Coordinates of C-alpha atoms in Angstrom, one line a residue:
M1 CA -168.5 101.4 -154.3
S2 CA -168.7 97.9 -152.9
E3 CA -170.1 99.2 -149.6
I4 CA -173.0 100.9 -151.5
I5 CA -173.7 97.6 -153.3
K6 CA -173.7 95.7 -150.0
A7 CA -176.1 98.2 -148.5
E8 CA -178.5 97.9 -151.5
I9 CA -178.3 94.1 -151.3
V10 CA -179.2 94.2 -147.5
E11 CA -182.0 96.6 -148.1
M12 CA -183.4 94.4 -150.9
Q13 CA -183.2 91.3 -148.7
R14 CA -185.1 93.2 -146.0
Y15 CA -187.7 94.3 -148.5
E16 CA -188.2 90.7 -149.8
Q17 CA -188.5 89.4 -146.2
R18 CA -191.1 92.0 -145.4
A19 CA -193.0 91.1 -148.5
L20 CA -192.8 87.4 -147.7
D21 CA -194.0 88.1 -144.1
T22 CA -196.9 90.2 -145.4
S23 CA -197.8 87.5 -148.0
I24 CA -197.8 84.7 -145.3
S25 CA -199.8 86.9 -142.9
S26 CA -202.4 87.7 -145.6
A27 CA -202.7 84.0 -146.6
L28 CA -203.2 83.0 -143.0
E29 CA -205.8 85.7 -142.5
A30 CA -207.6 84.6 -145.7
Q31 CA -207.6 81.0 -144.5
V32 CA -209.1 81.9 -141.1
R33 CA -211.7 84.2 -142.6
A34 CA -212.7 81.5 -145.1
R35 CA -213.0 78.9 -142.3
I36 CA -215.1 81.1 -140.2
E37 CA -217.4 82.1 -143.0
A38 CA -217.9 78.4 -144.0
R39 CA -218.9 77.6 -140.4
Y40 CA -221.5 80.3 -140.3
K41 CA -222.9 79.4 -143.8
L42 CA -223.2 75.8 -142.7
A43 CA -225.0 76.8 -139.5
I44 CA -227.5 79.0 -141.5
H45 CA -228.3 76.1 -144.0
R46 CA -228.5 73.5 -141.2
P47 CA -230.1 75.1 -138.2
R48 CA -230.5 72.9 -135.1
D49 CA -233.8 71.3 -134.1
M50 CA -234.0 71.4 -130.3
D51 CA -236.4 68.4 -130.3
K52 CA -233.8 66.3 -132.1
V53 CA -231.1 67.7 -129.8
R54 CA -233.1 66.6 -126.7
I55 CA -233.7 63.1 -128.0
A56 CA -230.0 62.6 -129.1
L57 CA -228.7 63.8 -125.7
L58 CA -231.2 61.7 -123.7
K59 CA -230.1 58.7 -125.8
E60 CA -226.5 59.4 -124.7
C61 CA -227.6 59.5 -121.1
D62 CA -229.4 56.1 -121.5
R63 CA -226.0 54.4 -122.1
P64 CA -224.8 52.9 -118.8
R65 CA -221.1 53.6 -119.5
F66 CA -221.7 57.2 -120.4
A67 CA -224.0 57.7 -117.4
E68 CA -221.1 56.5 -115.2
V69 CA -219.0 59.5 -116.1
A70 CA -221.7 62.1 -116.9
R71 CA -221.7 63.5 -113.3
Y72 CA -219.0 64.5 -110.9
S73 CA -219.0 65.5 -107.2
K74 CA -216.3 66.7 -104.8
P75 CA -216.3 67.7 -101.2
Q76 CA -216.1 71.4 -100.5
G77 CA -215.9 72.1 -96.8
S78 CA -219.0 70.7 -95.1
T79 CA -220.9 70.5 -98.4
K80 CA -220.6 68.6 -101.7
V81 CA -220.5 70.1 -105.2
T82 CA -222.2 68.1 -107.9
G83 CA -222.7 68.9 -111.5
P84 CA -222.4 67.8 -115.2
S85 CA -218.9 66.5 -116.1
I86 CA -216.6 67.5 -118.9
R87 CA -217.6 64.4 -120.8
F88 CA -221.3 65.3 -120.5
V89 CA -220.7 68.8 -121.8
E90 CA -218.7 67.5 -124.8
A91 CA -221.6 65.2 -125.7
A92 CA -224.2 67.9 -125.2
L93 CA -222.2 70.3 -127.5
R94 CA -222.0 67.6 -130.2
C95 CA -225.8 67.1 -130.0
L96 CA -226.4 70.8 -130.2
G97 CA -224.2 71.2 -133.3
N98 CA -223.2 74.6 -134.8
I99 CA -220.9 75.2 -131.9
A100 CA -217.4 76.4 -132.5
T101 CA -214.6 76.1 -129.8
E102 CA -211.3 77.9 -130.1
T103 CA -208.1 77.9 -128.0
T104 CA -205.4 80.4 -128.7
V105 CA -202.1 80.9 -126.9
T106 CA -201.8 84.7 -126.1
L107 CA -198.7 84.6 -124.0
D108 CA -196.0 82.0 -123.3
D109 CA -192.9 82.7 -121.2
D110 CA -190.7 80.8 -118.7
I111 CA -193.2 80.9 -115.8
R112 CA -196.7 80.7 -117.4
R113 CA -198.7 80.2 -120.5
V114 CA -201.9 82.2 -121.1
I115 CA -204.6 80.6 -123.3
R116 CA -207.8 82.2 -124.5
V117 CA -210.7 79.7 -124.7
E118 CA -213.8 80.6 -126.7
V119 CA -217.1 78.9 -127.3
T120 CA -219.4 80.4 -130.0
D121 CA -222.9 79.5 -130.9
L122 CA -222.8 80.0 -134.7
E123 CA -226.5 80.4 -135.0
T124 CA -226.9 83.3 -132.6
N125 CA -223.3 84.6 -132.8
V126 CA -223.0 84.5 -129.0
T127 CA -219.4 84.0 -127.8
H128 CA -218.3 83.2 -124.3
P129 CA -214.5 83.7 -123.8
K130 CA -212.3 82.8 -120.9
E131 CA -208.5 83.2 -120.3
I132 CA -206.7 80.5 -118.3
V133 CA -203.2 80.8 -116.9
V134 CA -201.1 77.6 -116.9
S135 CA -198.3 77.8 -114.4
K136 CA -195.1 76.1 -115.4
E137 CA -194.7 75.0 -111.8
I138 CA -196.1 71.9 -110.1
E139 CA -196.4 70.6 -106.5
R140 CA -194.6 67.4 -105.5
R141 CA -194.1 65.7 -102.1
S142 CA -190.4 65.2 -103.0
G143 CA -188.0 67.6 -104.6
D144 CA -185.4 64.9 -105.4
G145 CA -184.0 65.3 -108.9
R146 CA -186.2 68.4 -109.6
E147 CA -185.6 72.1 -109.8
V148 CA -187.2 73.3 -106.5
M149 CA -188.6 76.8 -106.7
R150 CA -190.1 77.0 -103.2
Q151 CA -192.0 74.9 -100.6
R152 CA -195.1 75.0 -98.4
Q153 CA -197.1 73.0 -95.9
N154 CA -200.6 71.6 -96.6
K155 CA -203.4 71.3 -94.0
A156 CA -202.0 68.0 -92.7
G157 CA -198.6 69.6 -92.1
I158 CA -197.0 67.8 -95.0
T159 CA -194.2 69.7 -96.8
L160 CA -194.9 70.1 -100.5
Y161 CA -192.3 71.2 -103.0
I162 CA -193.1 73.6 -105.8
V163 CA -190.9 72.4 -108.7
K164 CA -190.4 73.4 -112.3
A165 CA -192.8 71.3 -114.4
T166 CA -191.7 69.2 -117.3
D167 CA -193.1 69.5 -120.8
D168 CA -195.4 66.5 -120.3
E169 CA -196.6 67.9 -116.9
I170 CA -197.4 71.3 -118.5
M171 CA -199.3 69.6 -121.3
L172 CA -201.4 67.6 -118.8
K173 CA -202.1 70.8 -116.8
E174 CA -203.0 72.7 -120.0
S175 CA -205.3 69.9 -121.2
S176 CA -207.1 69.7 -117.8
M177 CA -207.6 73.5 -117.5
V178 CA -208.8 73.9 -121.1
S179 CA -211.3 71.1 -120.6
K180 CA -212.6 72.7 -117.4
A181 CA -212.9 76.1 -119.2
L182 CA -214.8 74.5 -122.1
R183 CA -217.2 72.8 -119.7
Q184 CA -217.8 76.1 -117.9
L185 CA -218.4 78.0 -121.1
G186 CA -220.3 75.2 -122.8
L187 CA -222.8 75.0 -119.9
R188 CA -223.7 78.6 -120.7
L189 CA -225.0 77.6 -124.1
I190 CA -226.9 74.4 -123.1
P191 CA -230.5 75.1 -122.0
G192 CA -230.8 74.7 -118.2
D193 CA -234.0 72.6 -118.5
L194 CA -232.2 70.2 -120.9
I195 CA -229.3 69.8 -118.4
D196 CA -231.7 69.0 -115.6
E197 CA -233.6 66.4 -117.6
A198 CA -230.4 64.9 -118.8
M199 CA -229.0 64.6 -115.2
E200 CA -232.3 62.9 -114.1
T201 CA -231.9 60.4 -116.9
V202 CA -228.3 59.8 -115.9
V203 CA -229.3 59.0 -112.3
A204 CA -232.1 56.8 -113.5
T205 CA -229.7 54.9 -115.8
Q206 CA -227.2 54.4 -113.0
Q207 CA -229.9 53.1 -110.6
K208 CA -231.2 50.7 -113.2
T209 CA -227.8 49.3 -113.9
D210 CA -227.0 48.9 -110.2
K211 CA -230.3 47.0 -109.7
T212 CA -229.7 44.8 -112.7
D213 CA -226.3 43.6 -111.6
P214 CA -225.0 45.2 -108.4
E215 CA -221.9 43.1 -108.1
A216 CA -220.8 43.9 -111.6
A217 CA -221.4 47.6 -110.9
R218 CA -219.4 47.3 -107.7
K219 CA -216.5 45.7 -109.5
R220 CA -216.5 48.4 -112.2
V221 CA -216.2 51.1 -109.5
F222 CA -213.2 49.2 -108.0
D223 CA -211.6 48.9 -111.5
S224 CA -212.1 52.6 -112.2
F225 CA -210.3 53.7 -109.1
D226 CA -207.6 51.1 -109.6
S227 CA -206.8 52.6 -112.9
L228 CA -206.0 55.8 -111.0
G229 CA -203.7 53.9 -108.6
I230 CA -206.4 53.9 -105.8
G231 CA -206.9 50.4 -104.4
A232 CA -210.0 48.8 -102.9
D233 CA -208.5 49.0 -99.4
A234 CA -207.8 52.8 -99.8
L235 CA -211.5 53.3 -100.8
K236 CA -212.8 51.4 -97.8
K237 CA -210.5 53.3 -95.5
Y238 CA -211.6 56.6 -96.9
L239 CA -215.3 55.7 -96.5
G240 CA -214.8 54.1 -93.1
H241 CA -216.8 51.0 -94.1
D242 CA -217.2 48.3 -96.7
I243 CA -218.6 49.5 -100.0
G244 CA -222.3 48.8 -100.6
P245 CA -224.9 49.6 -103.3
L246 CA -225.6 53.0 -101.8
D247 CA -222.0 54.1 -102.1
L248 CA -221.7 53.4 -105.8
P249 CA -223.3 56.7 -107.1
V250 CA -221.1 58.7 -104.8
L251 CA -217.9 56.9 -105.7
R252 CA -218.7 57.2 -109.4
E253 CA -219.0 60.9 -109.1
L254 CA -215.9 61.1 -107.0
Y255 CA -214.0 59.1 -109.6
T256 CA -215.1 61.5 -112.3
A257 CA -214.0 64.5 -110.3
I258 CA -210.5 63.0 -109.7
K259 CA -210.3 61.9 -113.3
Q260 CA -211.0 65.3 -114.8
G261 CA -208.7 67.1 -112.2
E262 CA -211.4 68.7 -110.1
V263 CA -209.8 67.3 -106.9
L264 CA -206.7 65.3 -105.9
W265 CA -207.0 62.0 -104.0
S266 CA -204.1 63.2 -101.7
D267 CA -206.1 66.3 -100.8
L268 CA -209.2 64.2 -100.0
L269 CA -207.2 62.1 -97.6
A270 CA -205.5 65.1 -96.0
E271 CA -208.9 66.8 -95.5
R272 CA -210.3 63.6 -94.0
E273 CA -207.4 63.4 -91.5
A274 CA -206.9 67.1 -90.9
P275 CA -209.9 67.7 -88.4
K276 CA -208.6 64.9 -86.1
G277 CA -205.1 66.3 -86.1
L278 CA -206.4 69.8 -85.6
K279 CA -208.5 68.7 -82.6
E280 CA -205.4 67.1 -81.0
T281 CA -203.3 70.2 -81.6
L282 CA -205.9 72.5 -80.1
K283 CA -206.3 70.3 -77.0
A284 CA -202.6 70.4 -76.5
K285 CA -202.5 74.2 -76.8
V286 CA -205.4 74.5 -74.3
V287 CA -203.4 72.5 -71.8
T288 CA -200.3 74.6 -72.4
A289 CA -202.2 77.9 -72.1
T290 CA -203.8 77.0 -68.7
K291 CA -200.5 75.8 -67.1
P292 CA -199.2 78.0 -64.2
A293 CA -196.1 80.1 -64.8
S294 CA -192.8 78.2 -64.2
S295 CA -191.3 80.9 -62.0
G296 CA -193.3 79.7 -58.9
T297 CA -194.4 83.3 -58.0
Q298 CA -197.6 82.9 -60.0
P299 CA -200.1 80.4 -58.5
G300 CA -202.3 80.0 -61.7
P301 CA -202.6 81.1 -65.3
T302 CA -202.4 84.7 -66.2
A303 CA -205.3 86.7 -67.7
A304 CA -203.6 86.5 -71.1
Q305 CA -203.4 82.7 -70.8
L306 CA -207.0 82.4 -69.8
A307 CA -208.0 84.5 -72.8
E308 CA -206.0 82.3 -75.1
A309 CA -207.5 79.2 -73.5
K310 CA -211.0 80.6 -74.1
R311 CA -210.2 81.3 -77.8
L312 CA -208.8 77.8 -78.3
H313 CA -211.8 76.3 -76.6
A314 CA -214.0 78.1 -79.1
L315 CA -212.0 76.9 -82.0
L316 CA -212.1 73.3 -80.6
S317 CA -215.9 73.5 -80.3
E318 CA -216.2 74.5 -84.0
H319 CA -214.5 71.2 -85.0
N320 CA -216.4 68.9 -82.7

């Protein structure tokens, strides 16, 4: 008899738990629905005025401190990629108004975290989604005191250790990747002609500031890089000369790229040094490939050695 009572009690507890779960789920669903409906209703009653949006965004671009971080650029091979920064897109979306951004974790395990990022125009009901994968591993030059997963060599021949990331490192990676995704998706909602006009205003503002007080502008660039742990001597070494007025726009955009995680300073230095090391390596291989055989029976390089030397010469000419 007692066993039957126990079974009934267990079944009743399960029923109550299911009812509680259903109630919580329904309450959360109702909250989400109410929030979404409120956003759309507000967008309908307060539609955006593109003339006001344009004026508000250009006013932002007229501010010198905003103009300093509104553009980024990074080297990509033999070219340079330049575009609106994350900070610019955030300001542009605020000026547009009636834009909803959502981030939802769809998967979280020991090796990765998958996040769905959405940007929605509440007036047109246009949504642009993107899924990002945040790896719970990170590269370090030293594996001391860390759980090393594997290792690799970069372009400069430096050994990098892939280690298990800490919670803080995962949070930083997640924040950077979400911000990049929001910028990419946000740019799809901002009119292209408005972006172009805003970028022109940003450049004009930077030029005006540099002409007004070039020395102060130069000091701010040094201070910005110093906040990232990059000293004035490192900047001059990277450029190969002292920093003048013409270098300020380039360095500002480079600082913004490093700040928002588009490129790493260590990778920039490695890429700057890699061609020289590559040339020396190729030259050494050419010499080795054209040496006579050590047996003494072969007076000169073999056909295979000559073919390899020809290939290496071609590679060397590509990097001259």
